[in-house]
Amino acid sequence: MARPLALALSTLALVACGPAAPARGTLLEDGVAEAWFEARANATDLVQVQVVFPSDAEGFPRVRAGRGLVFIQGGLVAEERYVWLARALAARGVVVALPRHLADLAFFSIENGRAAGGLLRDGPGLLAGAVGADRIAVAGHSLGAVVAGKLMLGRGFSSVSYLAGYPDAADVSGLNAQRGPALALAGTADCTAKLPVVLESLSGLEPLQLVQLEGVTHYQFTDSDAADVSSGCTPGVALDTAHARIADALFSFLEARP
Amino acid sequence: MRRALPLAAALLLGAPAGAETGWLTSRGRVSAEPRAEVFGGLHSVGAGGALPVSAGGAGAFGLELAFDFVNRFAEARLTRAWQLTAPRFATLSATGALNGFFVPGSPAALGAGAHAGLNLALGGRAFSFDLSVDAGAEGFSTGPSRVPLRLGAGLNARFGHFVLAALGRAGADVVPGHFFSVRAEAVLAAGWAW
């Protein structure tokens, strides 16, 4: 009798356990910390979300009603490969959420990005009050840019940024009707999302702020350009330089929004 | 192809489950005897039973309770199965189901849904290969709604009173006004038929 009762009680305890929301973050560097949260997507799914945020020395956010950004990983590229960008933005005051996706393909679980946006908006645990509800933007790299466009179309985000990518052609008319602020960062040395294709795909989008990054390749938007180099795609600039330009352009765009 | 197989495996093993009709009654041959089963997979564990509506085995009622230990929510499934064809090599059944959810959180969510499915068993009473198709609609107190669509396949074996099954489903939840989420689950089930 005791064993079934213990099983029932432990099951009940698990069921009663909602999504995790840490009380403080782990410092990554001076002024920047990270914390892992869980958010509900599609009613029942628990999504793991890494949040990188501007922090005090104790691992608590040092912003109130600040800017937030949900970043969508490229196809088959792990989300931790964009932590460099999250850290660069967090150092300038932006709270960045990186939701995990099934098999590193955001296209198969698009709602995860929306759940990450809800996490920043609702502010559980240490995020309480850190991000302004109407100051949450979405950005994506490569295939993640397609998903970012779809998330922007579904509303709830104040702007969208396409990094080495572009929205689904089927979404362009809806995005234009929405008139939301949009940024596109395109590397001139990108061998995967080639510049002419990117420019053509973005041509019908309005409004759009387009920034061409001289010499930047596709994987320089991630933490390493080794995949470019090994496939014979030679970057025109060093990785650190590319990172600085990407972070500057994205932050300038976000900063210009209210 | 070298990337397709690991990708397919990652999708099937990593996709969230839930939003599904009952396991016990999604088989082409509706059991003519009362039956109880426990089942478990990479996402969930559960138990349930099925009772024939009549001695002839023309249909059955089923009740299952499942707990998704990855996504931490509980689900109850009440099902009704109708045997559409007489038992032979290819045997067809239909299922209707109502399901309810409890999803913890702040706020906690309650959900309810309805499903309908068709099931085909190829084989006999002792061993069969089953195929199924299932569609439903579900809504939650926190707002979201979804339309689960699934294809299923399974192997069912019976040794006297003992029943053993390996069952799997894959598909997507279409989210009205938004997009879709890929879903999949495989379970092993063991039980007893009286």
Coordinates of C-alpha atoms in Angstrom, one line a residue:
Chain A
M1 CA 0.0 0.0 0.0
A2 CA 2.8 2.4 0.9
R3 CA 4.5 2.0 -2.5
P4 CA 1.5 2.9 -4.7
L5 CA 0.8 5.9 -2.4
A6 CA 4.4 7.1 -2.7
L7 CA 4.2 6.8 -6.5
A8 CA 0.9 8.7 -6.6
L9 CA 2.3 11.4 -4.3
S10 CA 5.6 11.8 -6.3
T11 CA 3.5 11.9 -9.5
L12 CA 1.3 14.6 -8.0
A13 CA 4.4 16.5 -6.9
L14 CA 5.8 16.4 -10.4
V15 CA 2.5 17.5 -12.0
A16 CA 2.3 20.4 -9.6
C17 CA 5.8 21.5 -10.7
G18 CA 5.3 24.3 -13.3
P19 CA 7.9 25.8 -15.6
A20 CA 11.3 26.6 -14.1
A21 CA 12.2 30.2 -13.5
P22 CA 15.6 30.8 -11.8
A23 CA 15.9 33.5 -9.1
R24 CA 19.3 34.7 -10.3
G25 CA 21.6 34.3 -13.3
T26 CA 25.2 33.1 -13.8
L27 CA 27.7 35.7 -14.7
L28 CA 29.3 35.2 -18.1
E29 CA 31.4 38.3 -18.0
D30 CA 31.3 41.7 -16.2
G31 CA 27.8 43.0 -16.6
V32 CA 26.4 40.0 -18.5
A33 CA 24.7 36.9 -17.1
E34 CA 22.7 34.0 -18.3
A35 CA 19.8 31.9 -16.9
W36 CA 17.8 29.0 -18.3
F37 CA 14.0 29.2 -18.2
E38 CA 11.2 27.0 -19.3
A39 CA 8.2 28.4 -21.2
R40 CA 5.0 26.7 -22.4
A41 CA 4.4 26.5 -26.2
N42 CA 1.5 25.0 -28.0
A43 CA -0.3 24.7 -24.7
T44 CA 1.6 21.6 -23.4
D45 CA 5.2 21.8 -24.6
L46 CA 8.0 22.9 -22.3
V47 CA 10.5 24.9 -24.2
Q48 CA 14.0 25.5 -22.8
V49 CA 15.0 29.1 -23.2
Q50 CA 18.5 30.5 -22.6
V51 CA 18.3 34.2 -21.5
V52 CA 21.4 36.4 -21.7
F53 CA 20.9 39.7 -19.9
P54 CA 22.6 42.8 -18.6
S55 CA 23.4 42.0 -15.1
D56 CA 24.7 43.4 -11.9
A57 CA 27.6 41.7 -10.0
E58 CA 25.0 39.4 -8.2
G59 CA 23.4 38.0 -11.4
F60 CA 20.3 40.2 -11.2
P61 CA 19.1 42.2 -14.2
R62 CA 20.3 45.8 -14.2
V63 CA 17.5 47.1 -16.6
R64 CA 13.9 47.9 -16.0
A65 CA 11.3 47.8 -18.9
G66 CA 14.3 47.5 -21.2
R67 CA 14.6 46.1 -24.7
G68 CA 14.2 42.4 -25.4
L69 CA 15.1 40.2 -28.4
V70 CA 14.1 36.7 -29.3
F71 CA 16.8 35.2 -31.5
I72 CA 16.0 32.2 -33.8
Q73 CA 18.8 29.9 -34.7
G74 CA 19.7 29.0 -38.2
G75 CA 18.8 25.5 -39.5
L76 CA 20.9 22.7 -37.9
V77 CA 23.0 25.3 -36.1
A78 CA 22.9 25.0 -32.3
E79 CA 21.5 28.0 -30.5
E80 CA 24.6 28.3 -28.3
R81 CA 26.5 29.3 -31.4
Y82 CA 24.7 32.7 -31.2
V83 CA 25.5 33.4 -27.6
W84 CA 28.4 35.6 -28.7
L85 CA 25.8 37.9 -30.2
A86 CA 23.5 37.7 -27.2
R87 CA 26.4 38.6 -25.0
A88 CA 27.4 41.6 -27.2
L89 CA 23.8 42.9 -27.1
A90 CA 23.3 42.2 -23.4
A91 CA 26.4 44.2 -22.7
R92 CA 24.6 47.1 -24.2
G93 CA 21.4 46.6 -22.3
V94 CA 19.3 44.2 -24.4
V95 CA 17.8 41.1 -22.8
V96 CA 18.2 38.2 -25.3
A97 CA 16.2 35.0 -25.3
L98 CA 17.4 32.0 -27.3
P99 CA 14.7 29.3 -27.5
R100 CA 15.7 25.7 -28.2
H101 CA 14.0 24.0 -31.2
L102 CA 13.5 20.4 -32.1
A103 CA 16.5 19.0 -33.9
D104 CA 17.9 22.6 -34.2
L105 CA 15.2 23.2 -36.8
A106 CA 13.1 26.2 -35.8
F107 CA 10.7 25.5 -38.7
F108 CA 9.4 22.4 -36.9
S109 CA 8.4 24.2 -33.7
I110 CA 7.8 27.8 -34.7
E111 CA 5.7 28.4 -31.6
N112 CA 8.8 28.1 -29.4
G113 CA 9.8 31.6 -30.5
R114 CA 6.5 32.9 -29.5
A115 CA 6.8 31.2 -26.1
A116 CA 10.2 32.9 -25.6
G117 CA 8.6 36.2 -26.4
G118 CA 5.9 35.5 -23.8
L119 CA 8.6 34.6 -21.3
L120 CA 10.3 38.0 -21.8
R121 CA 6.9 39.7 -21.6
D122 CA 5.6 37.9 -18.5
G123 CA 8.9 38.1 -16.7
P124 CA 8.9 35.1 -14.4
G125 CA 11.5 34.9 -11.7
L126 CA 14.4 37.3 -12.1
L127 CA 13.0 38.6 -15.4
A128 CA 10.2 40.3 -13.6
G129 CA 9.9 43.9 -15.0
A130 CA 13.2 43.7 -16.9
V131 CA 11.7 43.9 -20.4
G132 CA 9.1 46.4 -21.6
A133 CA 6.1 44.4 -22.9
D134 CA 6.1 46.4 -26.2
R135 CA 9.8 46.5 -26.7
I136 CA 10.4 42.8 -27.7
A137 CA 11.9 42.3 -31.1
V138 CA 12.6 39.1 -33.0
A139 CA 15.6 38.2 -35.2
G140 CA 16.8 35.1 -36.9
H141 CA 19.8 33.8 -38.9
S142 CA 19.4 32.0 -42.2
L143 CA 16.4 29.6 -41.9
G144 CA 15.8 31.3 -38.6
A145 CA 15.1 34.5 -40.5
V146 CA 12.2 32.8 -42.3
V147 CA 10.8 31.8 -38.9
A148 CA 11.4 35.3 -37.5
G149 CA 9.3 36.7 -40.3
K150 CA 6.5 34.3 -39.4
L151 CA 6.7 35.2 -35.8
M152 CA 6.6 38.9 -36.6
L153 CA 3.5 38.2 -38.8
G154 CA 1.8 36.5 -35.9
R155 CA 2.2 39.8 -33.9
G156 CA 3.6 40.3 -30.4
F157 CA 7.0 41.6 -31.7
S158 CA 7.9 45.2 -32.2
S159 CA 10.4 44.7 -35.0
V160 CA 12.1 41.9 -37.0
S161 CA 15.7 41.4 -38.2
Y162 CA 16.8 39.1 -40.9
L163 CA 20.4 38.0 -40.6
A164 CA 21.8 36.4 -43.7
G165 CA 18.3 35.4 -44.7
Y166 CA 14.9 36.7 -45.7
P167 CA 11.2 36.0 -45.0
D168 CA 9.1 33.4 -46.7
A169 CA 7.8 34.9 -50.0
A170 CA 4.3 33.9 -48.8
D171 CA 4.6 36.2 -45.8
V172 CA 5.9 39.3 -47.6
S173 CA 2.4 40.8 -48.4
G174 CA 1.3 40.3 -44.8
L175 CA 4.5 41.8 -43.4
N176 CA 4.1 44.8 -45.7
A177 CA 0.6 45.3 -44.5
Q178 CA 1.8 45.2 -40.9
R179 CA 4.3 48.0 -41.6
G180 CA 6.5 46.8 -38.8
P181 CA 10.2 48.0 -38.6
A182 CA 12.5 45.5 -40.3
L183 CA 16.3 45.2 -40.7
A184 CA 18.2 42.9 -43.0
L185 CA 21.9 42.2 -42.5
A186 CA 23.5 40.7 -45.6
G187 CA 27.1 39.6 -45.9
T188 CA 28.7 40.4 -49.3
A189 CA 30.9 37.3 -49.1
D190 CA 28.0 34.9 -48.1
C191 CA 28.3 31.7 -50.1
T192 CA 25.1 30.1 -48.6
A193 CA 22.6 32.9 -48.7
K194 CA 24.2 34.7 -51.7
L195 CA 23.9 38.4 -51.8
P196 CA 22.0 38.6 -55.2
V197 CA 19.4 36.0 -53.9
V198 CA 19.1 37.8 -50.6
L199 CA 18.6 41.2 -52.3
E200 CA 16.1 39.7 -54.7
S201 CA 14.1 38.1 -51.9
L202 CA 14.1 41.3 -49.9
S203 CA 13.2 43.5 -52.8
G204 CA 9.4 43.4 -52.2
L205 CA 9.7 44.1 -48.5
E206 CA 8.7 47.5 -47.1
P207 CA 9.7 49.1 -44.8
L208 CA 13.2 47.6 -44.7
Q209 CA 16.6 48.9 -43.5
L210 CA 19.2 47.0 -45.4
V211 CA 22.8 46.8 -44.3
Q212 CA 25.4 45.1 -46.4
L213 CA 28.3 43.8 -44.4
E214 CA 31.5 43.9 -46.6
G215 CA 33.4 40.6 -46.6
V216 CA 31.1 38.9 -44.1
T217 CA 30.3 35.2 -44.8
H218 CA 27.3 33.1 -43.7
Y219 CA 28.7 31.4 -40.7
Q220 CA 30.4 34.5 -39.4
F221 CA 27.0 35.2 -37.9
T222 CA 27.7 32.2 -35.7
D223 CA 30.6 31.7 -33.3
S224 CA 32.9 30.2 -36.0
D225 CA 33.5 30.6 -39.7
A226 CA 35.2 27.2 -40.0
A227 CA 32.3 25.8 -42.1
D228 CA 32.8 28.6 -44.6
V229 CA 36.5 28.1 -44.8
S230 CA 36.3 24.3 -45.1
S231 CA 33.9 24.7 -48.0
G232 CA 36.2 27.2 -49.8
C233 CA 34.2 30.3 -48.9
T234 CA 36.9 32.7 -47.8
P235 CA 35.8 35.5 -45.5
G236 CA 36.8 39.0 -46.4
V237 CA 37.2 40.0 -42.8
A238 CA 38.3 38.4 -39.6
L239 CA 35.7 36.8 -37.4
D240 CA 36.1 39.4 -34.6
T241 CA 35.6 42.2 -37.1
A242 CA 32.5 40.5 -38.6
H243 CA 31.1 40.0 -35.1
A244 CA 31.6 43.7 -34.2
R245 CA 29.9 44.9 -37.4
I246 CA 27.0 42.5 -37.0
A247 CA 26.4 43.4 -33.3
D248 CA 26.8 47.2 -34.0
A249 CA 24.3 47.1 -36.9
L250 CA 21.7 45.1 -35.0
F251 CA 22.1 47.1 -31.8
S252 CA 21.8 50.4 -33.8
F253 CA 18.6 49.2 -35.3
L254 CA 17.1 48.1 -32.0
E255 CA 18.3 51.3 -30.2
A256 CA 16.5 53.4 -32.8
R257 CA 13.2 51.9 -31.9
P258 CA 11.3 53.4 -28.9
Chain B
M1 CA 20.8 10.4 -46.8
R2 CA 23.6 10.4 -44.3
R3 CA 22.0 13.4 -42.6
A4 CA 18.4 12.4 -43.2
L5 CA 18.5 9.4 -41.0
P6 CA 19.9 11.1 -37.9
L7 CA 17.5 14.0 -38.5
A8 CA 14.5 11.7 -38.8
A9 CA 15.6 9.9 -35.6
A10 CA 16.1 13.3 -33.8
L11 CA 12.6 14.4 -34.8
L12 CA 11.0 11.1 -33.7
L13 CA 12.9 10.9 -30.5
G14 CA 12.8 14.5 -29.6
A15 CA 9.4 15.7 -30.7
P16 CA 6.9 16.4 -27.9
A17 CA 4.0 14.0 -27.6
G18 CA 0.5 14.6 -26.2
A19 CA -2.5 15.7 -28.2
E20 CA -3.3 12.2 -29.0
T21 CA -6.2 9.7 -28.8
G22 CA -6.0 6.6 -26.7
W23 CA -3.4 3.9 -27.3
L24 CA -5.5 0.9 -26.3
T25 CA -8.3 1.4 -28.8
S26 CA -6.3 2.7 -31.7
R27 CA -6.0 -0.9 -33.1
G28 CA -7.9 -2.5 -36.0
R29 CA -9.0 -5.5 -33.9
V30 CA -11.2 -4.4 -31.0
S31 CA -10.6 -6.8 -28.1
A32 CA -13.6 -8.9 -27.3
E33 CA -12.5 -9.3 -23.7
P34 CA -11.8 -6.8 -20.9
R35 CA -8.2 -5.7 -21.1
A36 CA -5.8 -3.6 -19.0
E37 CA -2.4 -2.3 -20.2
V38 CA 0.4 -0.2 -19.0
F39 CA 2.5 1.8 -21.5
G40 CA 5.6 3.9 -21.5
G41 CA 7.8 5.7 -24.0
L42 CA 10.5 8.4 -24.1
H43 CA 8.0 11.1 -23.1
S44 CA 5.2 9.5 -21.2
V45 CA 3.9 6.7 -19.0
G46 CA 0.4 5.6 -18.4
A47 CA -2.2 2.9 -17.8
G48 CA -5.6 2.2 -18.9
G49 CA -8.3 -0.4 -19.6
A50 CA -10.9 -1.3 -22.2
L51 CA -14.2 -3.0 -21.7
P52 CA -16.2 -4.6 -24.6
V53 CA -19.7 -3.1 -25.1
S54 CA -21.1 -6.5 -25.7
A55 CA -20.0 -10.1 -25.6
G56 CA -19.7 -10.2 -29.4
G57 CA -16.8 -7.8 -29.5
A58 CA -18.5 -5.2 -31.7
G59 CA -17.0 -2.3 -29.8
A60 CA -15.3 -1.2 -26.6
F61 CA -15.0 1.7 -24.2
G62 CA -11.5 2.7 -23.0
L63 CA -10.1 4.9 -20.3
E64 CA -6.4 5.9 -20.1
L65 CA -4.4 8.1 -17.8
A66 CA -1.1 9.3 -19.0
F67 CA 1.7 11.5 -17.6
D68 CA 4.1 13.3 -19.9
F69 CA 7.2 13.4 -17.7
V70 CA 9.2 15.5 -20.2
N71 CA 6.7 18.3 -20.6
R72 CA 5.1 17.7 -17.2
F73 CA 1.4 17.5 -17.8
A74 CA -1.3 14.9 -17.3
E75 CA -3.8 13.7 -19.7
A76 CA -7.0 11.5 -19.5
R77 CA -8.5 9.9 -22.6
L78 CA -12.0 8.4 -22.8
T79 CA -12.4 6.4 -25.9
R80 CA -15.1 4.5 -27.8
A81 CA -14.2 1.9 -30.5
W82 CA -16.4 0.4 -33.1
Q83 CA -15.5 -2.8 -35.0
L84 CA -16.4 -1.9 -38.6
T85 CA -15.6 -5.3 -40.2
A86 CA -15.7 -8.9 -39.1
P87 CA -12.3 -10.1 -37.9
R88 CA -10.3 -11.4 -40.8
F89 CA -6.8 -10.7 -42.1
A90 CA -7.6 -7.1 -42.7
T91 CA -9.8 -5.7 -39.9
L92 CA -11.1 -2.2 -39.6
S93 CA -12.2 -0.2 -36.6
A94 CA -13.2 3.4 -35.9
T95 CA -12.5 5.3 -32.7
G96 CA -13.9 8.4 -31.1
A97 CA -12.3 10.0 -28.1
L98 CA -12.6 12.8 -25.6
N99 CA -9.4 13.9 -23.8
G100 CA -8.7 16.3 -20.9
F101 CA -5.5 17.9 -19.8
F102 CA -4.0 19.4 -16.7
V103 CA -1.0 21.6 -17.4
P104 CA 0.8 23.0 -14.3
G105 CA 2.1 26.6 -14.3
S106 CA 1.1 30.1 -13.5
P107 CA -1.6 30.0 -14.4
A108 CA -2.2 26.3 -14.6
A109 CA -4.2 25.3 -17.7
L110 CA -7.0 22.9 -18.3
G111 CA -7.6 21.5 -21.8
A112 CA -10.2 19.4 -23.5
G113 CA -10.4 17.8 -26.9
A114 CA -12.2 15.4 -29.2
H115 CA -10.6 12.9 -31.7
A116 CA -11.8 10.6 -34.4
G117 CA -9.7 7.8 -36.0
L118 CA -9.7 4.9 -38.3
N119 CA -7.6 1.8 -37.6
L120 CA -6.6 -1.2 -39.7
A121 CA -5.2 -4.4 -38.4
L122 CA -3.3 -6.7 -40.8
G123 CA -3.0 -10.2 -39.3
G124 CA -4.8 -12.4 -36.8
R125 CA -5.7 -12.4 -33.1
A126 CA -2.2 -13.6 -32.0
F127 CA -0.2 -11.2 -34.1
S128 CA -1.0 -8.2 -36.2
F129 CA 0.5 -5.1 -37.8
D130 CA -1.7 -2.0 -37.2
L131 CA -2.0 1.2 -39.1
S132 CA -4.1 4.2 -37.9
V133 CA -5.0 7.7 -38.8
D134 CA -6.3 10.2 -36.3
A135 CA -7.5 13.8 -36.3
G136 CA -8.8 16.0 -33.5
A137 CA -9.4 19.4 -32.1
E138 CA -8.2 20.6 -28.6
G139 CA -8.6 23.9 -26.7
F140 CA -7.0 25.2 -23.5
S141 CA -8.2 27.6 -20.8
T142 CA -5.1 29.7 -21.3
G143 CA -6.1 30.4 -24.9
P144 CA -4.3 28.1 -27.3
S145 CA -6.1 25.7 -29.6
R146 CA -4.7 23.1 -32.0
V147 CA -5.7 20.5 -34.5
P148 CA -3.7 17.3 -34.0
L149 CA -3.2 15.1 -37.1
R150 CA -1.5 11.7 -36.7
L151 CA -0.5 8.6 -38.6
G152 CA 0.3 5.6 -36.5
A153 CA 1.8 2.1 -36.8
G154 CA 2.2 -0.7 -34.4
L155 CA 2.9 -4.4 -33.8
N156 CA 0.5 -6.3 -31.5
A157 CA 1.2 -9.7 -30.1
R158 CA -0.9 -11.9 -27.8
F159 CA 0.3 -14.9 -25.9
G160 CA -2.7 -16.4 -24.1
H161 CA -4.0 -13.7 -21.8
F162 CA -0.8 -11.7 -22.1
V163 CA -0.7 -8.9 -24.6
L164 CA 2.4 -7.0 -25.8
A165 CA 2.6 -4.1 -28.3
A166 CA 5.0 -1.6 -29.8
L167 CA 3.1 1.4 -31.0
G168 CA 4.2 4.7 -32.6
R169 CA 2.6 7.8 -33.9
A170 CA 3.9 10.8 -35.8
G171 CA 2.3 13.9 -37.2
A172 CA 1.8 17.6 -36.5
D173 CA -0.4 19.9 -34.5
V174 CA -1.8 22.6 -36.7
V175 CA -2.2 25.8 -34.7
P176 CA -5.1 27.8 -36.2
G177 CA -3.9 31.3 -37.2
H178 CA -0.3 30.3 -36.6
F179 CA 1.7 27.4 -37.8
F180 CA 2.4 23.8 -36.9
S181 CA 4.5 21.7 -34.5
V182 CA 5.9 18.3 -35.3
R183 CA 5.0 15.6 -32.9
A184 CA 5.9 12.0 -32.5
E185 CA 5.9 9.3 -29.8
A186 CA 6.6 5.6 -29.6
V187 CA 5.5 3.4 -26.6
L188 CA 5.8 -0.2 -25.5
A189 CA 2.7 -1.5 -23.9
A190 CA 2.1 -4.7 -21.9
G191 CA -1.2 -5.9 -20.5
W192 CA -3.7 -8.6 -19.7
A193 CA -6.8 -9.7 -21.5
W194 CA -9.4 -11.7 -19.5

